[in-house]
PDB file of C-alpha atoms and ligand atoms in Angstrom:
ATOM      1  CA  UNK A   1      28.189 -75.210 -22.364  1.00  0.00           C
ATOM      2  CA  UNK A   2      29.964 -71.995 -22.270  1.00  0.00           C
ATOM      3  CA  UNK A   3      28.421 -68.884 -20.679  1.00  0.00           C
ATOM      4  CA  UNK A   4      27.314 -66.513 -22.960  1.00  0.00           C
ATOM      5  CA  UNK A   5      28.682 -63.562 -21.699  1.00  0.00           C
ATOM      6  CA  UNK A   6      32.088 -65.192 -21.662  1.00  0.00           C
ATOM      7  CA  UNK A   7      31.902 -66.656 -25.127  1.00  0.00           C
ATOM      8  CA  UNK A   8      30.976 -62.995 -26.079  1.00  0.00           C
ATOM      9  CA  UNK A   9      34.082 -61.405 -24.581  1.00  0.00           C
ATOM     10  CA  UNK A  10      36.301 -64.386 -25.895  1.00  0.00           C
ATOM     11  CA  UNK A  11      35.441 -63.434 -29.175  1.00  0.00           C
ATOM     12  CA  UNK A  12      36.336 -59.789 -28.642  1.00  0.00           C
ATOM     13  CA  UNK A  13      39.629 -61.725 -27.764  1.00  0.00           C
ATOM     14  CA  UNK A  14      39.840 -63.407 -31.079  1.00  0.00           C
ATOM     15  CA  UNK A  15      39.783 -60.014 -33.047  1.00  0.00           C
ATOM     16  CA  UNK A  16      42.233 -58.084 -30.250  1.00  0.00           C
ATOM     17  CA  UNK A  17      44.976 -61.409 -30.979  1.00  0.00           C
ATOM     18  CA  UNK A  18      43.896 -61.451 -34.899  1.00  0.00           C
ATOM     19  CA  UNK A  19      44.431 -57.469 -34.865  1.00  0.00           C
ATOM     20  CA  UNK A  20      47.799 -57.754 -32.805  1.00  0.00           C
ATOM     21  CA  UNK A  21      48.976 -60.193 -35.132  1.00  0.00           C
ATOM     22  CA  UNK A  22      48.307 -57.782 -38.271  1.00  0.00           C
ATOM     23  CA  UNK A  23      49.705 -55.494 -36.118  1.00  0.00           C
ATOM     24  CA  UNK A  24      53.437 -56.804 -36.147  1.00  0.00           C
ATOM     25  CA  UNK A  25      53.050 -58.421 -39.485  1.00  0.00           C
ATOM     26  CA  UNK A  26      52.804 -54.102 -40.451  1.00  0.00           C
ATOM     27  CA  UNK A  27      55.832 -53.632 -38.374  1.00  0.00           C
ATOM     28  CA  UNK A  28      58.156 -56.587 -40.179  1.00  0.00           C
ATOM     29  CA  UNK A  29      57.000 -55.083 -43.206  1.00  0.00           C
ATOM     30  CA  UNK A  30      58.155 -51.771 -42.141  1.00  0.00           C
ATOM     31  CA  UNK A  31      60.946 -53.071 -40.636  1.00  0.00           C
ATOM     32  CA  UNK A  32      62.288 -54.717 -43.987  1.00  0.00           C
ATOM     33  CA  UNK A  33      61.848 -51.987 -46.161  1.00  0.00           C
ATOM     34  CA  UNK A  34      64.117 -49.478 -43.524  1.00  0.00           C
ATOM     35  CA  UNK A  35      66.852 -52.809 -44.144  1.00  0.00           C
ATOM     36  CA  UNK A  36      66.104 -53.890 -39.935  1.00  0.00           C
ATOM     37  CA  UNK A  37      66.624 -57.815 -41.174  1.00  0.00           C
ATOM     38  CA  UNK A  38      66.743 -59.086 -37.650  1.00  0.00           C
ATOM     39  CA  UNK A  39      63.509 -56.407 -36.421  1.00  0.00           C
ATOM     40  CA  UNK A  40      61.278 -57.593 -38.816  1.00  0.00           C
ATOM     41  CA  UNK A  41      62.450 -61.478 -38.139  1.00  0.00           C
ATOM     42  CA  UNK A  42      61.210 -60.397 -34.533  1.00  0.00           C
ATOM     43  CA  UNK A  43      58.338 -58.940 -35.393  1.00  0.00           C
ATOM     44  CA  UNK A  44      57.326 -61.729 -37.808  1.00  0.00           C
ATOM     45  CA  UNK A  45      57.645 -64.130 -34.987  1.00  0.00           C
ATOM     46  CA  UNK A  46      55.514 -61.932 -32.617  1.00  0.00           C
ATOM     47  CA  UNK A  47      53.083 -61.735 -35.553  1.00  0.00           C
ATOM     48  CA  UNK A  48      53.169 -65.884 -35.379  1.00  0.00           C
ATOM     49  CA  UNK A  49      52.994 -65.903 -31.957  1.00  0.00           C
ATOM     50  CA  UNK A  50      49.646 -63.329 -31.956  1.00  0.00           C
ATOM     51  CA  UNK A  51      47.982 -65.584 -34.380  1.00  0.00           C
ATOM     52  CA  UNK A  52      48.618 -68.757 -32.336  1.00  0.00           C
ATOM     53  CA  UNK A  53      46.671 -66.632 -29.429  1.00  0.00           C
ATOM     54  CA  UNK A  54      44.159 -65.960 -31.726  1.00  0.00           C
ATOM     55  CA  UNK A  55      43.986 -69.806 -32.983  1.00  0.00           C
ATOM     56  CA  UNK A  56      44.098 -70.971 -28.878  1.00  0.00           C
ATOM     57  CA  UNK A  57      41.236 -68.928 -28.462  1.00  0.00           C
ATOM     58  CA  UNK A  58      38.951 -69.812 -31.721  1.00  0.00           C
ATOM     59  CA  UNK A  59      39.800 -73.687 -30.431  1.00  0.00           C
ATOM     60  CA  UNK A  60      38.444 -73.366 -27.248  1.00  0.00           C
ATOM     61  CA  UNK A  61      35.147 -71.364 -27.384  1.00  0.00           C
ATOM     62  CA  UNK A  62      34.461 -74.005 -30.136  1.00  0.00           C
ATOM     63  CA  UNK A  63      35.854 -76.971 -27.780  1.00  0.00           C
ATOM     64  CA  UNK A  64      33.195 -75.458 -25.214  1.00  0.00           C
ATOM     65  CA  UNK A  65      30.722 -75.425 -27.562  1.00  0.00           C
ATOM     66  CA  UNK A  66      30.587 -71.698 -28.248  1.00  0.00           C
ATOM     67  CA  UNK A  67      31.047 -70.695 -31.753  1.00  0.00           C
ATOM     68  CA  UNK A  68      33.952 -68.558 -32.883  1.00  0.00           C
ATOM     69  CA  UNK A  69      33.871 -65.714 -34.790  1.00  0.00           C
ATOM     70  CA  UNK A  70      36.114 -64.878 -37.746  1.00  0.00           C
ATOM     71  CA  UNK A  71      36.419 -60.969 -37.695  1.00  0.00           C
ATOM     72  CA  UNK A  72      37.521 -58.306 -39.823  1.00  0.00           C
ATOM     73  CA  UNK A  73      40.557 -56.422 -39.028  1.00  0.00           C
ATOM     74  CA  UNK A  74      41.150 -52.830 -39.255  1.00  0.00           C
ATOM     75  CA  UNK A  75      44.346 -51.536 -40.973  1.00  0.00           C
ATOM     76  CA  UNK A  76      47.337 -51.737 -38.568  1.00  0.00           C
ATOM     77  CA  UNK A  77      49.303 -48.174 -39.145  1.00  0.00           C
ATOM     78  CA  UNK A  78      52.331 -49.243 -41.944  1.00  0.00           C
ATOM     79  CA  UNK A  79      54.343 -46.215 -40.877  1.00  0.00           C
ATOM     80  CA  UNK A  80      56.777 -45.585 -38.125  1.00  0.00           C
ATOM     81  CA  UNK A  81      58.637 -42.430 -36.942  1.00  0.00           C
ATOM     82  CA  UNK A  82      61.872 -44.207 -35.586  1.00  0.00           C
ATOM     83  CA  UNK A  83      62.331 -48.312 -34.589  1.00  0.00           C
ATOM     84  CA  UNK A  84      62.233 -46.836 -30.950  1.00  0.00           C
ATOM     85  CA  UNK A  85      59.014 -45.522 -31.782  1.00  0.00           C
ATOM     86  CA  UNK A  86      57.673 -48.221 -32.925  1.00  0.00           C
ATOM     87  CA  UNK A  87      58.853 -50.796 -29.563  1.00  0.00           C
ATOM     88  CA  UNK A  88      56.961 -48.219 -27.660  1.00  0.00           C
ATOM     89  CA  UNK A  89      53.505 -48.747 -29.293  1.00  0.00           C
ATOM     90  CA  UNK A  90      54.699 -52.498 -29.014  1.00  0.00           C
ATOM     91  CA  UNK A  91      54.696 -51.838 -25.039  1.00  0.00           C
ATOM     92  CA  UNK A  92      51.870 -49.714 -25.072  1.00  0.00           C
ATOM     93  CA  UNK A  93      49.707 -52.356 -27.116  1.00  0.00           C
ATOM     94  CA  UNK A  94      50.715 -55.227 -24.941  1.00  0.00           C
ATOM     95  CA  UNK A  95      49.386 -53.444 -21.976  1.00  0.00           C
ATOM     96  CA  UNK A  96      46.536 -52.746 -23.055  1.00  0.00           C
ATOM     97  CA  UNK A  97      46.222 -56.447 -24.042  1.00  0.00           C
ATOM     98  CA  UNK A  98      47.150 -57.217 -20.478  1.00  0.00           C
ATOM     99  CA  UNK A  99      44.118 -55.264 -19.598  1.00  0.00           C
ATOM    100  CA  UNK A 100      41.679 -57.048 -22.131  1.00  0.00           C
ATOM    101  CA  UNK A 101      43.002 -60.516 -20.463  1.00  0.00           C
ATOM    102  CA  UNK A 102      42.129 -58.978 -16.801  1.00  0.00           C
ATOM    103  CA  UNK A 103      38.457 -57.924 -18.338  1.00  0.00           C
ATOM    104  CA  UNK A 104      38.173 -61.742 -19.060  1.00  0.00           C
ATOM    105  CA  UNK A 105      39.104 -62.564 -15.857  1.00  0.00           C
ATOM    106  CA  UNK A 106      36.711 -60.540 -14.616  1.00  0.00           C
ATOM    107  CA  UNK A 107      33.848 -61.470 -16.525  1.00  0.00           C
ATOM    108  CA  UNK A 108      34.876 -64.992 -15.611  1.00  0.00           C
ATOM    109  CA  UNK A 109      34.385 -64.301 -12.432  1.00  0.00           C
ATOM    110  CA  UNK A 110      31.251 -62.409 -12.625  1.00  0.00           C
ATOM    111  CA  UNK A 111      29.173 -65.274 -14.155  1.00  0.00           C
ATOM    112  CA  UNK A 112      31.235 -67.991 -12.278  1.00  0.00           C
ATOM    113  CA  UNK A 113      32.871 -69.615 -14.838  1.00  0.00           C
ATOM    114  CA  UNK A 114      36.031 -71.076 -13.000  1.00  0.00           C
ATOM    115  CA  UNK A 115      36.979 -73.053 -16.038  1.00  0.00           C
ATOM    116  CA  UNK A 116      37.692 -70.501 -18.281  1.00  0.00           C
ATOM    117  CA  UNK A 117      38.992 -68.603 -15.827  1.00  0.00           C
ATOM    118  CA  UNK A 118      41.430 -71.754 -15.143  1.00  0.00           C
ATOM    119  CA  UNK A 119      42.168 -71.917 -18.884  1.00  0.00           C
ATOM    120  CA  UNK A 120      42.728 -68.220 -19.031  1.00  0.00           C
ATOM    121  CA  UNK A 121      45.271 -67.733 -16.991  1.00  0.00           C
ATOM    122  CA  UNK A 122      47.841 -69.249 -19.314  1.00  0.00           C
ATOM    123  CA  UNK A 123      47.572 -65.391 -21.370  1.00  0.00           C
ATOM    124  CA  UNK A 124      47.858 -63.760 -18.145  1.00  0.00           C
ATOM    125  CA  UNK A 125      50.885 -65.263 -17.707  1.00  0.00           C
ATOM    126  CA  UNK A 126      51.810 -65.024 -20.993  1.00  0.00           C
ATOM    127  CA  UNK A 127      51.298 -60.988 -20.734  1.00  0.00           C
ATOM    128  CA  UNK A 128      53.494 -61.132 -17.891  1.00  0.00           C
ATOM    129  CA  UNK A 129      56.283 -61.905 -21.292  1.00  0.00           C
ATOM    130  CA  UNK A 130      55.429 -60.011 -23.551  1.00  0.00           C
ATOM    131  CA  UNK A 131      55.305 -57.218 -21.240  1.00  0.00           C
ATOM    132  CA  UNK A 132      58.741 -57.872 -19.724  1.00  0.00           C
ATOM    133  CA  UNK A 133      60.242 -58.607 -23.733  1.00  0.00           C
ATOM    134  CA  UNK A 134      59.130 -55.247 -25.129  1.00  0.00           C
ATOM    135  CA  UNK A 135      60.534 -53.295 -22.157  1.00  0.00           C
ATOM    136  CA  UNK A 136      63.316 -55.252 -22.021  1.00  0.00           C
ATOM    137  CA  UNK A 137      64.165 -54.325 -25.667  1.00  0.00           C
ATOM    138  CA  UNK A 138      62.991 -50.714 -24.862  1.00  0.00           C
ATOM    139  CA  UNK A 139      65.882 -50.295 -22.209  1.00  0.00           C
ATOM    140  CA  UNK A 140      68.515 -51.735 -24.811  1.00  0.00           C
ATOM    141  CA  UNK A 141      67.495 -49.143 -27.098  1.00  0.00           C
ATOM    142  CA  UNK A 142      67.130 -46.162 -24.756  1.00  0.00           C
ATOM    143  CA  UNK A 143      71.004 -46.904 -23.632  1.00  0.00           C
ATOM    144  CA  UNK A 144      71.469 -47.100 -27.272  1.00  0.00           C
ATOM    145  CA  UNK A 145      70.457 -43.824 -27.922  1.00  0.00           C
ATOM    146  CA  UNK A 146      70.644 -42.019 -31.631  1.00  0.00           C
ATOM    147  CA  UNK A 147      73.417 -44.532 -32.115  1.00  0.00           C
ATOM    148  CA  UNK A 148      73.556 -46.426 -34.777  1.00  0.00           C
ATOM    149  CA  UNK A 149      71.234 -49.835 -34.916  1.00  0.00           C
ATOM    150  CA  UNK A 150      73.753 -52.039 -36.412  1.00  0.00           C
ATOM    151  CA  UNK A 151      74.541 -54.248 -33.575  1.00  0.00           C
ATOM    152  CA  UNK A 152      70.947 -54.246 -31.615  1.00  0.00           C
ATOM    153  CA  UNK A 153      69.097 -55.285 -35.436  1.00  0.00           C
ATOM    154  CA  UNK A 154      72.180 -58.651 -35.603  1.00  0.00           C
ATOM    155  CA  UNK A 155      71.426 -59.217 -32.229  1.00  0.00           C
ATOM    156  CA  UNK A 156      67.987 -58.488 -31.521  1.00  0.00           C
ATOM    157  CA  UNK A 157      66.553 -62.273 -32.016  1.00  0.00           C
ATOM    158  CA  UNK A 158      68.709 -63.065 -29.246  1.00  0.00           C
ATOM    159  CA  UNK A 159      66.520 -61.052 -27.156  1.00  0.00           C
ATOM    160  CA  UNK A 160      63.803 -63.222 -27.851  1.00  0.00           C
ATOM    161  CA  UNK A 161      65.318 -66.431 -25.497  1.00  0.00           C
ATOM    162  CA  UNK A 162      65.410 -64.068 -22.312  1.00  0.00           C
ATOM    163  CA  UNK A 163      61.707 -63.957 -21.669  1.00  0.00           C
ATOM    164  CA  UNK A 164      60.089 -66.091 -24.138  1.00  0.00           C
ATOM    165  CA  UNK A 165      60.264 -70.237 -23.725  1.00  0.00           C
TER     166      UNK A 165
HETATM  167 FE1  FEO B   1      48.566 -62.071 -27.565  1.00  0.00          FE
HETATM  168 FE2  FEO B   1      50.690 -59.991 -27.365  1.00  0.00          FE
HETATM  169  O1  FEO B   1      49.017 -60.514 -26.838  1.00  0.00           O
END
C-alpha cells in the first residue's frame, strides 16, 4: 500500500507534469504562429514527452494502490517576448521541476518508502536531460545572437538526439 504522504506529493507531481505539458503545448502554439516550424515541432514533442511523465506517474500511484488525481490546470502564458526568451523559462521551469523530483525524494525518504524512491529515480535522471537539452539549446542561441533564426528553427530537432534517447 502506498504511504500516504507519498501518494499525496505524487499527485502534486501529476499536476506539475500535466501543467508542464500545457506548458509547451502554449509554446508550439506560439511558436507556429511567429512561422518557428521546427520550435514548435520541439516543443510539441516536449509537450508529449511531459504528458507521458504525467501518465508514468497516474500509473503507478494507481499500480500501488493509491488513487490518482486528475487536476485542473492553470493557463500556461501564450505570449513570448523573443524564442530566446522563451528557452529560458524552458530552463528555468525544468529546474524547478528538478527540485519538485528532489522534494519526492525526500519525502521518500522521510516515511521510508525505498520503493518509490527506487522507482523515482528514473525522473531524476531524466531531469538530469532535460536540464542539459534546454541549456544546451540556450548556448546555440546565445552564440547566435540577434541573428537571424533561420538555420537554428531547420535544425533545431536535431538537437533533440544529443541528450534525449
Ligand atoms: Fe517532466 Fe520536464 O519535467
Amino acid at each position: 500500500m502506498l504511504n500516504k504522504k507519498v501518494e499525496q506529493i505524487l499527485n502534486v507531481q501529476v499536476e506539475k507534469e500535466g501543467y508542464s505539458s500545457n506548458l509547451y503545448l502554449a509554446m508550439a502554439s506560439w511558436a507556429e504562429t511567429m512561422g518557428y516550424e521546427g520550435i514548435s515541432n520541439w516543443m510539441h514533442a516536449q509537450a508529449e514527452e511531459e504528458r507521458e511523465h504525467m501518465l508514468k506517474l497516474i500509473g503507478y500511484i494507481n499500480e500501488r494502490g493509491g488513487k490518482a488525481v486528475i487536476p485542473a490546470f492553470d493557463q500556461p502564458p501564450g505570449e513570448y517576448k523573443s524564442v530566446k526568451a522563451m528557452f529560458e523559462q524552458v530552463l528555468e521551469h525544468e529546474q524547478y521541476v528538478s527540485k519538485l523530483i528532489n522534494d519526492i525524494v525526500e519525502v521518500c525518504e522521510q516515511e521510508k518508502d525505498y520503493t518509490t524512491n527506487n522507482w523515482i529515480q528514473w525522473f531524476v535522471t531524466e531531469q538530469i536531460e532535460e536540464e542539459a537539452s534546454a541549456n544546451n539549446i540556450l548556448d546555440k542561441l546565445n552564440m547566435l545572437g540577434d541573428g537571424p533564426l533561420y538555420m537554428f528553427d531547420r535544425d533545431i530537432m536535431n538537437m533533440r538526439g544529443e541528450h534525449e534517447e
